[in-house]
Coordinates of N, CA and C in Angstrom, one line a residue:
X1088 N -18.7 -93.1 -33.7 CA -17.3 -92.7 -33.9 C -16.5 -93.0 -32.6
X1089 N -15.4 -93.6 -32.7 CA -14.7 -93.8 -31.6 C -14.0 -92.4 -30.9
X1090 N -14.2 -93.1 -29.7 CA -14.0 -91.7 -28.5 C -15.6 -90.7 -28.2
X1091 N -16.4 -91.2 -29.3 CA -17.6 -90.3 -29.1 C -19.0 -90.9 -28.2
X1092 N -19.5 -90.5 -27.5 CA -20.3 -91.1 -26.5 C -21.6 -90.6 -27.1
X1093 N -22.6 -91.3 -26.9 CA -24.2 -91.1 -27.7 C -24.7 -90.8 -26.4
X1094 N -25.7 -90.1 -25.9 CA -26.7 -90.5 -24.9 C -27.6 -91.4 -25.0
X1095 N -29.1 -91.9 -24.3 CA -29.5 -93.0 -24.6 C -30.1 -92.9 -23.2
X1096 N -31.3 -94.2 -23.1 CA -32.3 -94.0 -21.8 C -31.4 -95.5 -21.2
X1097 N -31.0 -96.0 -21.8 CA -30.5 -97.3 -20.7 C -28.9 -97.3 -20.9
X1098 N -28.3 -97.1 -19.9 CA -26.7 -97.2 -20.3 C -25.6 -98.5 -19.2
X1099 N -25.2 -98.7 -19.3 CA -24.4 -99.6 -17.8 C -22.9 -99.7 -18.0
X1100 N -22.6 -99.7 -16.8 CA -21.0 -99.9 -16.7 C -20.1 -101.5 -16.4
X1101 N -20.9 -102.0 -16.7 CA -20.7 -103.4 -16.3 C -20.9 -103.8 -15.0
X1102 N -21.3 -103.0 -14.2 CA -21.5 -103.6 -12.5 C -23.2 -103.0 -12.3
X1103 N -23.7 -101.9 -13.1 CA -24.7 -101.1 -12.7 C -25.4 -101.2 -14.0
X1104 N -26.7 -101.2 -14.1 CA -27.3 -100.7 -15.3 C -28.1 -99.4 -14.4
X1105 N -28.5 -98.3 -15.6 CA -28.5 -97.2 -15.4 C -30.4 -97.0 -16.6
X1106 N -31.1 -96.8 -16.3 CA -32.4 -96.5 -17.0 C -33.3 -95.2 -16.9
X1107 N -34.1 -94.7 -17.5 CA -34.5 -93.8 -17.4 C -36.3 -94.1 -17.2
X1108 N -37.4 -94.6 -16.2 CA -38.2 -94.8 -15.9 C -39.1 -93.8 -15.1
X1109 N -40.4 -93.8 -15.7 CA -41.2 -92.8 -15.2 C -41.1 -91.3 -14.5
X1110 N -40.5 -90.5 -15.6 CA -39.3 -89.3 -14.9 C -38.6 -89.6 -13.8
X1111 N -37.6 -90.6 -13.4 CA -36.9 -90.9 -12.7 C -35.7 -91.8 -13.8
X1112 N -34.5 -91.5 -12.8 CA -33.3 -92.8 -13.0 C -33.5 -93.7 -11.7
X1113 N -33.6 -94.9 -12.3 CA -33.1 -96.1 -11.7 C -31.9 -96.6 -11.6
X1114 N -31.2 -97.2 -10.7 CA -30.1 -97.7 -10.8 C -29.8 -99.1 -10.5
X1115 N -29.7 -100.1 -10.9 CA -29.8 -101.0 -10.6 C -28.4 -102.3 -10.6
X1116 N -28.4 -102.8 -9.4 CA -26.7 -103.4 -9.6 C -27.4 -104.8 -10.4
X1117 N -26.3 -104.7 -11.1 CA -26.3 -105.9 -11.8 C -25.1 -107.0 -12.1
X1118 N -24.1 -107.0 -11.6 CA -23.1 -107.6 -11.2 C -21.8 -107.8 -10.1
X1119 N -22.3 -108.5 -9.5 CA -22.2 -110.0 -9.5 C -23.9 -110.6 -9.6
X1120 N -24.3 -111.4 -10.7 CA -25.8 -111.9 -10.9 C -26.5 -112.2 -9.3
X1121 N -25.9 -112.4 -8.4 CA -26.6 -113.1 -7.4 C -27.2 -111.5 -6.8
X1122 N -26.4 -110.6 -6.9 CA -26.6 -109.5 -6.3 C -27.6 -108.5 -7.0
X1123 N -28.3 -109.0 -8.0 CA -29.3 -108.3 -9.1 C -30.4 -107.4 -8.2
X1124 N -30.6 -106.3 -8.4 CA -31.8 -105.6 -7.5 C -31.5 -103.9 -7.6
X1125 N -32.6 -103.3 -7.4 CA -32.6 -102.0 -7.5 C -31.5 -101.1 -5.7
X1126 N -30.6 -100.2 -6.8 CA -30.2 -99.9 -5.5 C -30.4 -98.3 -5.3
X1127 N -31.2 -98.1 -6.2 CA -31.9 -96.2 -5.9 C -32.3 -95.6 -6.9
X1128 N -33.3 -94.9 -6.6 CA -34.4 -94.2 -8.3 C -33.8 -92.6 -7.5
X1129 N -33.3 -92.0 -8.7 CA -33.0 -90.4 -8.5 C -34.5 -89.9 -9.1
X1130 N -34.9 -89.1 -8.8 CA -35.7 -87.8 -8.8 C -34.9 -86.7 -9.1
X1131 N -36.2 -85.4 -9.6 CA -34.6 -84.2 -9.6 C -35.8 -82.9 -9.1
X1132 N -37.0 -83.4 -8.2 CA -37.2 -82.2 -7.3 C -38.6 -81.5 -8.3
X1133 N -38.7 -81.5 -9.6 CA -39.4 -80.8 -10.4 C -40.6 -81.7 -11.3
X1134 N -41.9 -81.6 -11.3 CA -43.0 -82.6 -11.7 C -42.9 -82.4 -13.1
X1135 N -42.0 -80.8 -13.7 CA -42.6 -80.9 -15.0 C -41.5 -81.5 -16.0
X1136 N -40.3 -81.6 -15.4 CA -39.1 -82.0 -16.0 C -39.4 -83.4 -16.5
X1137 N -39.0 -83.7 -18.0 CA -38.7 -84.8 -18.1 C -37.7 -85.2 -18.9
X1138 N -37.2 -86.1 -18.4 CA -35.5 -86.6 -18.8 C -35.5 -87.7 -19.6
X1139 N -35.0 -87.6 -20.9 CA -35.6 -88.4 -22.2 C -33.7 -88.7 -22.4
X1140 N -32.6 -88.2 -21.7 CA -31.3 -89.5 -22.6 C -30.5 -88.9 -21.1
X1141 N -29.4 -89.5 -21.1 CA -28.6 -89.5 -20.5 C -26.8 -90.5 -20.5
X1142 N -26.2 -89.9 -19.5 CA -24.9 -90.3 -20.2 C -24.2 -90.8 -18.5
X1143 N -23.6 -91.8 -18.7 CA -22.6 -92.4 -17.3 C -21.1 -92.3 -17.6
X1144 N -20.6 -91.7 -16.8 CA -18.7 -91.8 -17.0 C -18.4 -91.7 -15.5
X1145 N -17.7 -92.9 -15.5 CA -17.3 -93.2 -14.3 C -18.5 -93.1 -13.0
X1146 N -17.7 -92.1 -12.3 CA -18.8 -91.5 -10.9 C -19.6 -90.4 -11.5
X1147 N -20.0 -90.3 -12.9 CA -20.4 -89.1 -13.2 C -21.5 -89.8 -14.0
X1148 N -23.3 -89.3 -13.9 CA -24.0 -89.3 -14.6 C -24.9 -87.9 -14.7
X1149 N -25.0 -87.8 -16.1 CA -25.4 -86.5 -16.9 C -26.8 -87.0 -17.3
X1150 N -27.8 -86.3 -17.1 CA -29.0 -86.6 -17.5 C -29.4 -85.1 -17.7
X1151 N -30.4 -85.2 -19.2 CA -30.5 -84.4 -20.1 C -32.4 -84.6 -20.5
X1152 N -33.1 -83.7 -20.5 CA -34.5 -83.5 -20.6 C -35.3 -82.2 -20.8
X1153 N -36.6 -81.8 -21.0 CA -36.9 -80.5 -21.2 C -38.2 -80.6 -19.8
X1154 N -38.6 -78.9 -20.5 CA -39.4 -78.4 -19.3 C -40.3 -77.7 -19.8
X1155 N -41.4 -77.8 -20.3 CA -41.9 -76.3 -20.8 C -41.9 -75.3 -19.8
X1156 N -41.5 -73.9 -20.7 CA -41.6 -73.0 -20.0 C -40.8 -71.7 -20.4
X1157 N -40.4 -70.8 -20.0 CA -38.8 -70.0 -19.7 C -38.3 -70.5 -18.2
X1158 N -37.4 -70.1 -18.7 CA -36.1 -70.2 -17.9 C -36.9 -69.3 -16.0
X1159 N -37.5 -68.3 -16.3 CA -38.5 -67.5 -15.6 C -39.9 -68.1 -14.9
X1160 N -40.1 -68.6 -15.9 CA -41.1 -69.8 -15.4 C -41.0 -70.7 -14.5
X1161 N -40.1 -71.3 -14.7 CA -39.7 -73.0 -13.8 C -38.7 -72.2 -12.7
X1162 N -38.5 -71.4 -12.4 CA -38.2 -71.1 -11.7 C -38.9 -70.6 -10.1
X1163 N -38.4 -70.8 -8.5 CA -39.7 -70.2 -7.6 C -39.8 -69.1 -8.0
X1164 N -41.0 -68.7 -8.1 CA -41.0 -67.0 -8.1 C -42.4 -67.0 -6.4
X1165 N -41.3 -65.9 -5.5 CA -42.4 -65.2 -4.7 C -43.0 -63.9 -4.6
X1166 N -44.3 -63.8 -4.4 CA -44.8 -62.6 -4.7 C -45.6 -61.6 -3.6
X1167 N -44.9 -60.8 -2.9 CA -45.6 -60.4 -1.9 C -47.0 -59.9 -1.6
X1168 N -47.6 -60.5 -0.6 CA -49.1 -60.0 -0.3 C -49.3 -58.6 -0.8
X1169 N -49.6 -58.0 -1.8 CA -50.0 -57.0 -1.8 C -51.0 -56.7 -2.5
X1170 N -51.9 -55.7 -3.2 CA -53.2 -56.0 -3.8 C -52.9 -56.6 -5.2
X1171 N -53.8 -56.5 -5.7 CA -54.1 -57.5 -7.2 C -53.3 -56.6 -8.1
X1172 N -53.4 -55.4 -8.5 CA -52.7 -54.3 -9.3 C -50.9 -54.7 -8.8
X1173 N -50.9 -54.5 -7.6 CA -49.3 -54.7 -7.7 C -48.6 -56.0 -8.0
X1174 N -49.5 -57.1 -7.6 CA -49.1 -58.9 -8.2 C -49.3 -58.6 -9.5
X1175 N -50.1 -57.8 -10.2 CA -49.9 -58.3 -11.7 C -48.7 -57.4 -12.4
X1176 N -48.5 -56.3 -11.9 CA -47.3 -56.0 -12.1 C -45.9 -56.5 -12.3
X1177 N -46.0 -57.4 -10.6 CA -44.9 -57.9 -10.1 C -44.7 -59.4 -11.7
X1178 N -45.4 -60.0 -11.8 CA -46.2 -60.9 -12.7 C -45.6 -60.2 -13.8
X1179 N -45.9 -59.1 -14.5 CA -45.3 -58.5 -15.8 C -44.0 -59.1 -15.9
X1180 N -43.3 -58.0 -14.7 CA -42.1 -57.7 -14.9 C -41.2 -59.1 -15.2
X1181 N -41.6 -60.4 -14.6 CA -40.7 -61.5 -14.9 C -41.6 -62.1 -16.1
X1182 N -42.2 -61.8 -16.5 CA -43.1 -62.4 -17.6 C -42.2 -62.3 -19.0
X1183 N -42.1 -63.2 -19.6 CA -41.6 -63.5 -21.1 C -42.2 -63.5 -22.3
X1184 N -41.7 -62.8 -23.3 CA -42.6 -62.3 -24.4 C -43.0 -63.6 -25.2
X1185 N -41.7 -64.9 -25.0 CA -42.0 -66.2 -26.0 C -42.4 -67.0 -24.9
X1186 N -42.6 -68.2 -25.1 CA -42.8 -69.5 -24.6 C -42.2 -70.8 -25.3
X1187 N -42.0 -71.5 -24.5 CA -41.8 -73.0 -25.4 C -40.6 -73.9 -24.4
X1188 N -40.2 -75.0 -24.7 CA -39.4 -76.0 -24.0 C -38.3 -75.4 -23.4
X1189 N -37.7 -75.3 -22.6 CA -36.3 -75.2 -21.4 C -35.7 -76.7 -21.4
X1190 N -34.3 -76.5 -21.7 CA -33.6 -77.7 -21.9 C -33.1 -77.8 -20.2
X1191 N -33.1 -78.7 -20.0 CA -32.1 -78.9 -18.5 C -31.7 -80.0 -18.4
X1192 N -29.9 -79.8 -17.5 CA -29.3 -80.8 -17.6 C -28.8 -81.1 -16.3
X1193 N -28.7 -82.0 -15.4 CA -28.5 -82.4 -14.1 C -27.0 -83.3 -14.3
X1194 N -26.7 -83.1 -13.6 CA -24.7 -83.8 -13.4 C -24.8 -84.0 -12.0
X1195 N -24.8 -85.1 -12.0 CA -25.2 -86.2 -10.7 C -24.0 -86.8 -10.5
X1196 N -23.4 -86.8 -8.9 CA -22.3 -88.0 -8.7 C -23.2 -88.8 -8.1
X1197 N -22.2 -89.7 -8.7 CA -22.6 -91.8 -8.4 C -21.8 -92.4 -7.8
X1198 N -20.6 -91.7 -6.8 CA -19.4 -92.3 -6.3 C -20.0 -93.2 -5.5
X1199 N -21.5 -93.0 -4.6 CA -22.0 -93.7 -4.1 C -23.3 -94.3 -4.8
X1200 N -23.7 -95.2 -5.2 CA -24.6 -95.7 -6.1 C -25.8 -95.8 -5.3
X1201 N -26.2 -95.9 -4.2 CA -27.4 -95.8 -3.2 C -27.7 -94.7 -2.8
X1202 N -26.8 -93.4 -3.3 CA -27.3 -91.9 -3.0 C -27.3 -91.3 -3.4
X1203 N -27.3 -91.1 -5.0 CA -26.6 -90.5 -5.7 C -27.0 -88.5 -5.9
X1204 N -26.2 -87.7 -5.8 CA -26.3 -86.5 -5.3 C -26.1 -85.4 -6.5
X1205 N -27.0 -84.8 -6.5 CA -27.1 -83.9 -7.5 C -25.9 -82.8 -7.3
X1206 N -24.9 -82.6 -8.2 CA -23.8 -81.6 -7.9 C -24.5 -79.9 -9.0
X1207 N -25.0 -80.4 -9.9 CA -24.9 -79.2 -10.8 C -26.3 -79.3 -11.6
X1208 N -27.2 -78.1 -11.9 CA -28.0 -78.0 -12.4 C -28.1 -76.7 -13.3
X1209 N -28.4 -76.8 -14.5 CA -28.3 -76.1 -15.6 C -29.6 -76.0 -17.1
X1210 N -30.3 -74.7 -16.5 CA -31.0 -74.5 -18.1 C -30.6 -73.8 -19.3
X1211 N -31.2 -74.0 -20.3 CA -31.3 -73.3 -21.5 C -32.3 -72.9 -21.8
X1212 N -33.1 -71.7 -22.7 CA -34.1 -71.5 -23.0 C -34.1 -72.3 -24.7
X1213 N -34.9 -73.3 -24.9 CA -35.0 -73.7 -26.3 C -34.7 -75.1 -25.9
X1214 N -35.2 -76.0 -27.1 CA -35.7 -77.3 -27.6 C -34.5 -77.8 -27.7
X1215 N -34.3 -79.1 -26.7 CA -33.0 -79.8 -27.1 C -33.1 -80.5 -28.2
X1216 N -32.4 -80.8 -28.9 CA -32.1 -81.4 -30.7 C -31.3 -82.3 -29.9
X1217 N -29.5 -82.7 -29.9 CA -29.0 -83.5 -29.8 C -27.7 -83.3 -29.0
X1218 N -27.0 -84.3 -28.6 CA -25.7 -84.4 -28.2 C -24.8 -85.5 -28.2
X1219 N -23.5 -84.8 -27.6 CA -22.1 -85.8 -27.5 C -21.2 -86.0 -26.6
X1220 N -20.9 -86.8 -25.9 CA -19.9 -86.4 -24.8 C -18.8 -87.2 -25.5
X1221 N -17.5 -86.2 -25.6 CA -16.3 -86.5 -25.8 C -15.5 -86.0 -24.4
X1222 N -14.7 -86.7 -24.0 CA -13.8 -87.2 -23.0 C -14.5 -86.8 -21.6
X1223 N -14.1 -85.5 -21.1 CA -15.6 -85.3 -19.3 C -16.4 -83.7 -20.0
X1224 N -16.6 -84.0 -21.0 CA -17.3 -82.9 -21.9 C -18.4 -82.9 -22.4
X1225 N -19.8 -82.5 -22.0 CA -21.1 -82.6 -22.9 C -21.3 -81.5 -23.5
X1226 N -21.1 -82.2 -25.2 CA -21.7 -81.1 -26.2 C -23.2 -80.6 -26.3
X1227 N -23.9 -80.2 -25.7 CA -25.8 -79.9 -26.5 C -26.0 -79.0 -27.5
X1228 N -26.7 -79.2 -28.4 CA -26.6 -78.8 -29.3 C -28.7 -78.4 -29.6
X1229 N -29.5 -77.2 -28.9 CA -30.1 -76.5 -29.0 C -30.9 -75.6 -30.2
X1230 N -32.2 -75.4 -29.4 CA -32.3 -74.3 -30.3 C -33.9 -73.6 -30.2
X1231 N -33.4 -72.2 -30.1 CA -35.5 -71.3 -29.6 C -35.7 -70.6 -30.6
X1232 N -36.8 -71.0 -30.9 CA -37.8 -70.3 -31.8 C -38.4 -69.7 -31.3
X1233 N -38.8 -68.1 -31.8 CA -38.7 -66.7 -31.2 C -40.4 -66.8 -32.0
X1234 N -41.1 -66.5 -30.4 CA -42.6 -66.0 -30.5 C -42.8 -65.1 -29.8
X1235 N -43.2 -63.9 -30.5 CA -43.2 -62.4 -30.0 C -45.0 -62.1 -30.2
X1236 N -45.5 -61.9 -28.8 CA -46.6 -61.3 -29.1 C -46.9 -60.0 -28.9
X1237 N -45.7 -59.4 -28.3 CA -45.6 -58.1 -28.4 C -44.6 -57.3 -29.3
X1238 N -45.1 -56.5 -30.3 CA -43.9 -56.0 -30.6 C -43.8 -54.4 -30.7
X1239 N -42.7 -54.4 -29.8 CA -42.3 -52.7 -30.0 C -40.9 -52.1 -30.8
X1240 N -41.0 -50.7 -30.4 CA -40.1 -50.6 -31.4 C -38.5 -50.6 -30.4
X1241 N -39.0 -50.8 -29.0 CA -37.4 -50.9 -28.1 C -37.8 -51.6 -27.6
X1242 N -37.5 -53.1 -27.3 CA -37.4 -54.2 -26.4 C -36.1 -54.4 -25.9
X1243 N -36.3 -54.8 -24.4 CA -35.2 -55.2 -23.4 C -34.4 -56.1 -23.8
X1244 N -32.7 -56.5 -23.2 CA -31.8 -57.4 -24.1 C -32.7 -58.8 -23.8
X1245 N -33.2 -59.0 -21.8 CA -33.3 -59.9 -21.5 C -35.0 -60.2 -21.9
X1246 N -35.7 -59.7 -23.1 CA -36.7 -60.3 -24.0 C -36.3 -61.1 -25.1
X1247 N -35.2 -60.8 -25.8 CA -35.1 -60.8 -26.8 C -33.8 -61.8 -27.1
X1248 N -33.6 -62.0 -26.0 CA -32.1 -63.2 -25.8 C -32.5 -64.3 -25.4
X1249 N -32.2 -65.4 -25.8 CA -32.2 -66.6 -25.0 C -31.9 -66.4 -23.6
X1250 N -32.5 -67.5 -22.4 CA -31.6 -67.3 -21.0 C -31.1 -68.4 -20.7
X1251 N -30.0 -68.4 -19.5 CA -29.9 -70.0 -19.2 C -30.0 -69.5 -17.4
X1252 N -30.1 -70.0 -16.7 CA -30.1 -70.7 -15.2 C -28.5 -71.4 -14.9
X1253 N -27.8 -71.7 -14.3 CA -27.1 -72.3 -13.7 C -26.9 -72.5 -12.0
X1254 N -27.2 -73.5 -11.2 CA -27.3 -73.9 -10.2 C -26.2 -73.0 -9.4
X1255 N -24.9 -73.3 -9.8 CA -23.6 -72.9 -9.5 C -23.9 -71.5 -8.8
X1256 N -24.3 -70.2 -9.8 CA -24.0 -69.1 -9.4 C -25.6 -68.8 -8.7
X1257 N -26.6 -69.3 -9.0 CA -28.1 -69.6 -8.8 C -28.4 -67.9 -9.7
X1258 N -27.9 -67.4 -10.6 CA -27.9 -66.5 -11.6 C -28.7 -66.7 -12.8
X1259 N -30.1 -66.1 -13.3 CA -30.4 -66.4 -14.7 C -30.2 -65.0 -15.5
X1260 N -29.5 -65.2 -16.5 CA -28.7 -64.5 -17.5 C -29.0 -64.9 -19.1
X1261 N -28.5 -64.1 -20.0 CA -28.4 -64.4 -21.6 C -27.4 -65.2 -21.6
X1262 N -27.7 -66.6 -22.4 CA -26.7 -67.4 -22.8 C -25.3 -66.2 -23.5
X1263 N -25.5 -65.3 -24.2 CA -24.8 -64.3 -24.9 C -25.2 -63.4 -25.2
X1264 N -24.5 -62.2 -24.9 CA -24.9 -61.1 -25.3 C -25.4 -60.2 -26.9
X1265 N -26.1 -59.4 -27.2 CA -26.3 -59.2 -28.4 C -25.0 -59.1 -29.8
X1266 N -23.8 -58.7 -28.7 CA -22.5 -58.5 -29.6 C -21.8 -59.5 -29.9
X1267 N -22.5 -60.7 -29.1 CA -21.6 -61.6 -29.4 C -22.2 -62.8 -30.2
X1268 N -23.2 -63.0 -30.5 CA -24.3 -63.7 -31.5 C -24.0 -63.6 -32.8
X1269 N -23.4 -64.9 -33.6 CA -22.9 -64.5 -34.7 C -24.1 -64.9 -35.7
X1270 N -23.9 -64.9 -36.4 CA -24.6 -64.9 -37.9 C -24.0 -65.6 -39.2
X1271 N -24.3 -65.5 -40.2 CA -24.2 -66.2 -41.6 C -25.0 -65.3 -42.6
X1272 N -23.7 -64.6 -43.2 CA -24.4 -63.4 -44.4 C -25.2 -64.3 -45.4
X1273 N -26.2 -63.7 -45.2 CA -27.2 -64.2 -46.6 C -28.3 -64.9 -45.9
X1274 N -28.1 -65.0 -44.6 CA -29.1 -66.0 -44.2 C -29.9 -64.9 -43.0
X1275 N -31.6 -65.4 -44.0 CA -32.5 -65.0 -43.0 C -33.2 -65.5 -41.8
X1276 N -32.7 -65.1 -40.5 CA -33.3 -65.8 -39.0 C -33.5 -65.4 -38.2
X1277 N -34.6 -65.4 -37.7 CA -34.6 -65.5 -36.6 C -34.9 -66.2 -35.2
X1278 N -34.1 -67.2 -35.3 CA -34.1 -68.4 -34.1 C -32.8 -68.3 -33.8
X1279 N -32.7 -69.4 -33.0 CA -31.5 -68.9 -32.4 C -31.1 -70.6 -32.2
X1280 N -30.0 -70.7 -32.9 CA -29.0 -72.1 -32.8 C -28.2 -71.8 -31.8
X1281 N -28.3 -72.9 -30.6 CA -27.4 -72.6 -29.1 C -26.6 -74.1 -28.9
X1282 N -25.2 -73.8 -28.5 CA -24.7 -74.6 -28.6 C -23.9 -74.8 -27.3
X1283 N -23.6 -75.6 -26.0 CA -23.5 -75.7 -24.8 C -22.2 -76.7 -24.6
X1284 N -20.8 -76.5 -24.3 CA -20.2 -77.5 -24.0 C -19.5 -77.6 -22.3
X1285 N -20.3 -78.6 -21.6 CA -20.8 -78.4 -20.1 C -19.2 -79.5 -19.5
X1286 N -18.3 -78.9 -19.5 CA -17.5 -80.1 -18.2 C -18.1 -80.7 -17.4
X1287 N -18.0 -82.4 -17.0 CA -18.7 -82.3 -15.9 C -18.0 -83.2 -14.6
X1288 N -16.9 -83.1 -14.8 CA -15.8 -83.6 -13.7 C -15.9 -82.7 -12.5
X1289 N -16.2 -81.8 -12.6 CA -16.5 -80.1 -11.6 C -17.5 -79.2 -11.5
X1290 N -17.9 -79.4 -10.4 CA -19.4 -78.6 -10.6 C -19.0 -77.0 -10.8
X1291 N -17.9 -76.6 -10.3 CA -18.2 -75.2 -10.8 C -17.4 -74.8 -12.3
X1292 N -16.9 -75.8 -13.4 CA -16.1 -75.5 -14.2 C -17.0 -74.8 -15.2
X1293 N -16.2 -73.7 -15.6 CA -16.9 -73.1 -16.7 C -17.9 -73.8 -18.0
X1294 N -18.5 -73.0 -18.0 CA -19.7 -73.6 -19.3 C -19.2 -72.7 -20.5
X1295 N -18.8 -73.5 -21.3 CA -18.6 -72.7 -22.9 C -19.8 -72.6 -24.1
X1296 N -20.3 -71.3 -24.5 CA -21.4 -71.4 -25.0 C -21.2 -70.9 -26.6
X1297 N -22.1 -70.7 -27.2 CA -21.9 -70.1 -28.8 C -23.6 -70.4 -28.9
X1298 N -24.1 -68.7 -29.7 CA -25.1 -68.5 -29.9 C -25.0 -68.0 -31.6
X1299 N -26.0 -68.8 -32.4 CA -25.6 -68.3 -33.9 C -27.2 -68.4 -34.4
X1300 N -27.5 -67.5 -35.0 CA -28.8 -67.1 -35.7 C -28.8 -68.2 -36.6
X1301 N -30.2 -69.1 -36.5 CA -30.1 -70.2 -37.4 C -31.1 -71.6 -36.6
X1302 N -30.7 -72.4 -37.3 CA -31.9 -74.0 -36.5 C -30.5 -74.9 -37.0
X1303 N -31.2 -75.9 -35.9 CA -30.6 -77.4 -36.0 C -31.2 -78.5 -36.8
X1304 N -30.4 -79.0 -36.9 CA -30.9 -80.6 -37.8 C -30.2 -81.8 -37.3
X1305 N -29.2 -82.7 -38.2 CA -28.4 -83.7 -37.7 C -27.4 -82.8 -37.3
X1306 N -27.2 -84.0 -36.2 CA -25.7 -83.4 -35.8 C -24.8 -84.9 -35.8
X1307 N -23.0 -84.4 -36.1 CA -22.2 -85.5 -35.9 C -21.1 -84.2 -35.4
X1308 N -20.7 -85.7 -34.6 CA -19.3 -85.6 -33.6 C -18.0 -86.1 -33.7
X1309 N -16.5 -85.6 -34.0 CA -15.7 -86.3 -34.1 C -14.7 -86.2 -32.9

């Protein structure tokens, strides 16, 4: 669709080709031909992340991958020397009742193509499905399947909600609160369809989210 951007593991701007190789971006100049050669492989600091599409606009590349884990998990956690009874405590308390893939997304400037610098980093809890970038906007389009091995009759919000991470505030929080998670009468769910549209001209511009009881399938963009 015109105006609609695909992600994708090799992308180029006509001077640079841009690839996605062995959990790393490559960058590579590619024009003027005489000048052909590698001018820097990004890393993003984390062995378990791996970055499967990505997107270039202008000085701006967005690269998009998962993690297993929660949002809790991939995260440092330190735990003070204390006996074994109080670490497994400490251990509880950030412990998560599901498991499964963390979406994460990196927004990297390219102003300089030999250094290129990570400005913004951002999780999701749940399986990325697909996306779009229309004009300096990435749509993702999510989604976590809820595995409870405990069930009581009062669980906490931050069990039972999705989380996200954001570099920005270095805050992990509910993508949405329980009042604001919409639904579809008639329909039985419980997964959670998460939907992410990330500016990325600005590292601190707001993240607009929408959380709806439900799964993903195809997605299209207009």
């Amino acid at each position: 669709v015109k105006g609609v951007d695909e992600a994708d593991i090799v992308k180029n701007d006509l001077e640079y080709i841009y690839t996605i190789q062995d959990f790393k971006v490559q960058i590579i100049k590619a024009y003027p031909a005489d000048e052909l050669g590698l001018v820097s492989e990004l890393t993003f600091g984390d062995s378990e992340f791996y970055p499967t599409e990505m997107y270039v606009d202008g000085d701006r590349l967005i690269v998009v991958g998962e993690v297993y884990g929660s949002v809790y998990d991939i995260m440092p956690i330190e735990l003070e020397e204390d006996s074994a009874d109080d670490a497994d405590e400490s251990i509880a308390k950030i412990s998560m009742p599901s498991s499964g893939p963390t979406t994460k997304v990196f927004v990297v400037d390219i102003s300089d193509r030999s250094e290129p610098e990570i400005m913004r980093s951002l999780s999701f809890e749940g399986n990325y499905n697909d996306s779009r970038k229309v004009d300096d906007t990435v749509y993702l389009v999510m989604q976590k399947n809820e595995y409870y091995y405990d069930f009581r009759e009062e669980m906490p919000e931050d069990e039972l909600l999705p989380l996200e991470y954001d570099s920005f505030d270095g805050e992990i929080e509910p993508i949405a609160a329980c009042g604001d998670i919409r639904y579809r009468p008639g329909v039985d769910e419980t997964n959670y369809l998460i939907l992410a549209a990330i500016p990325v001209d600005e590292a601190d511009a707001e993240v607009d989210k929408e959380v709806i009881l439900g799964s993903s399938g195809d997605v299209y963009s207009s």
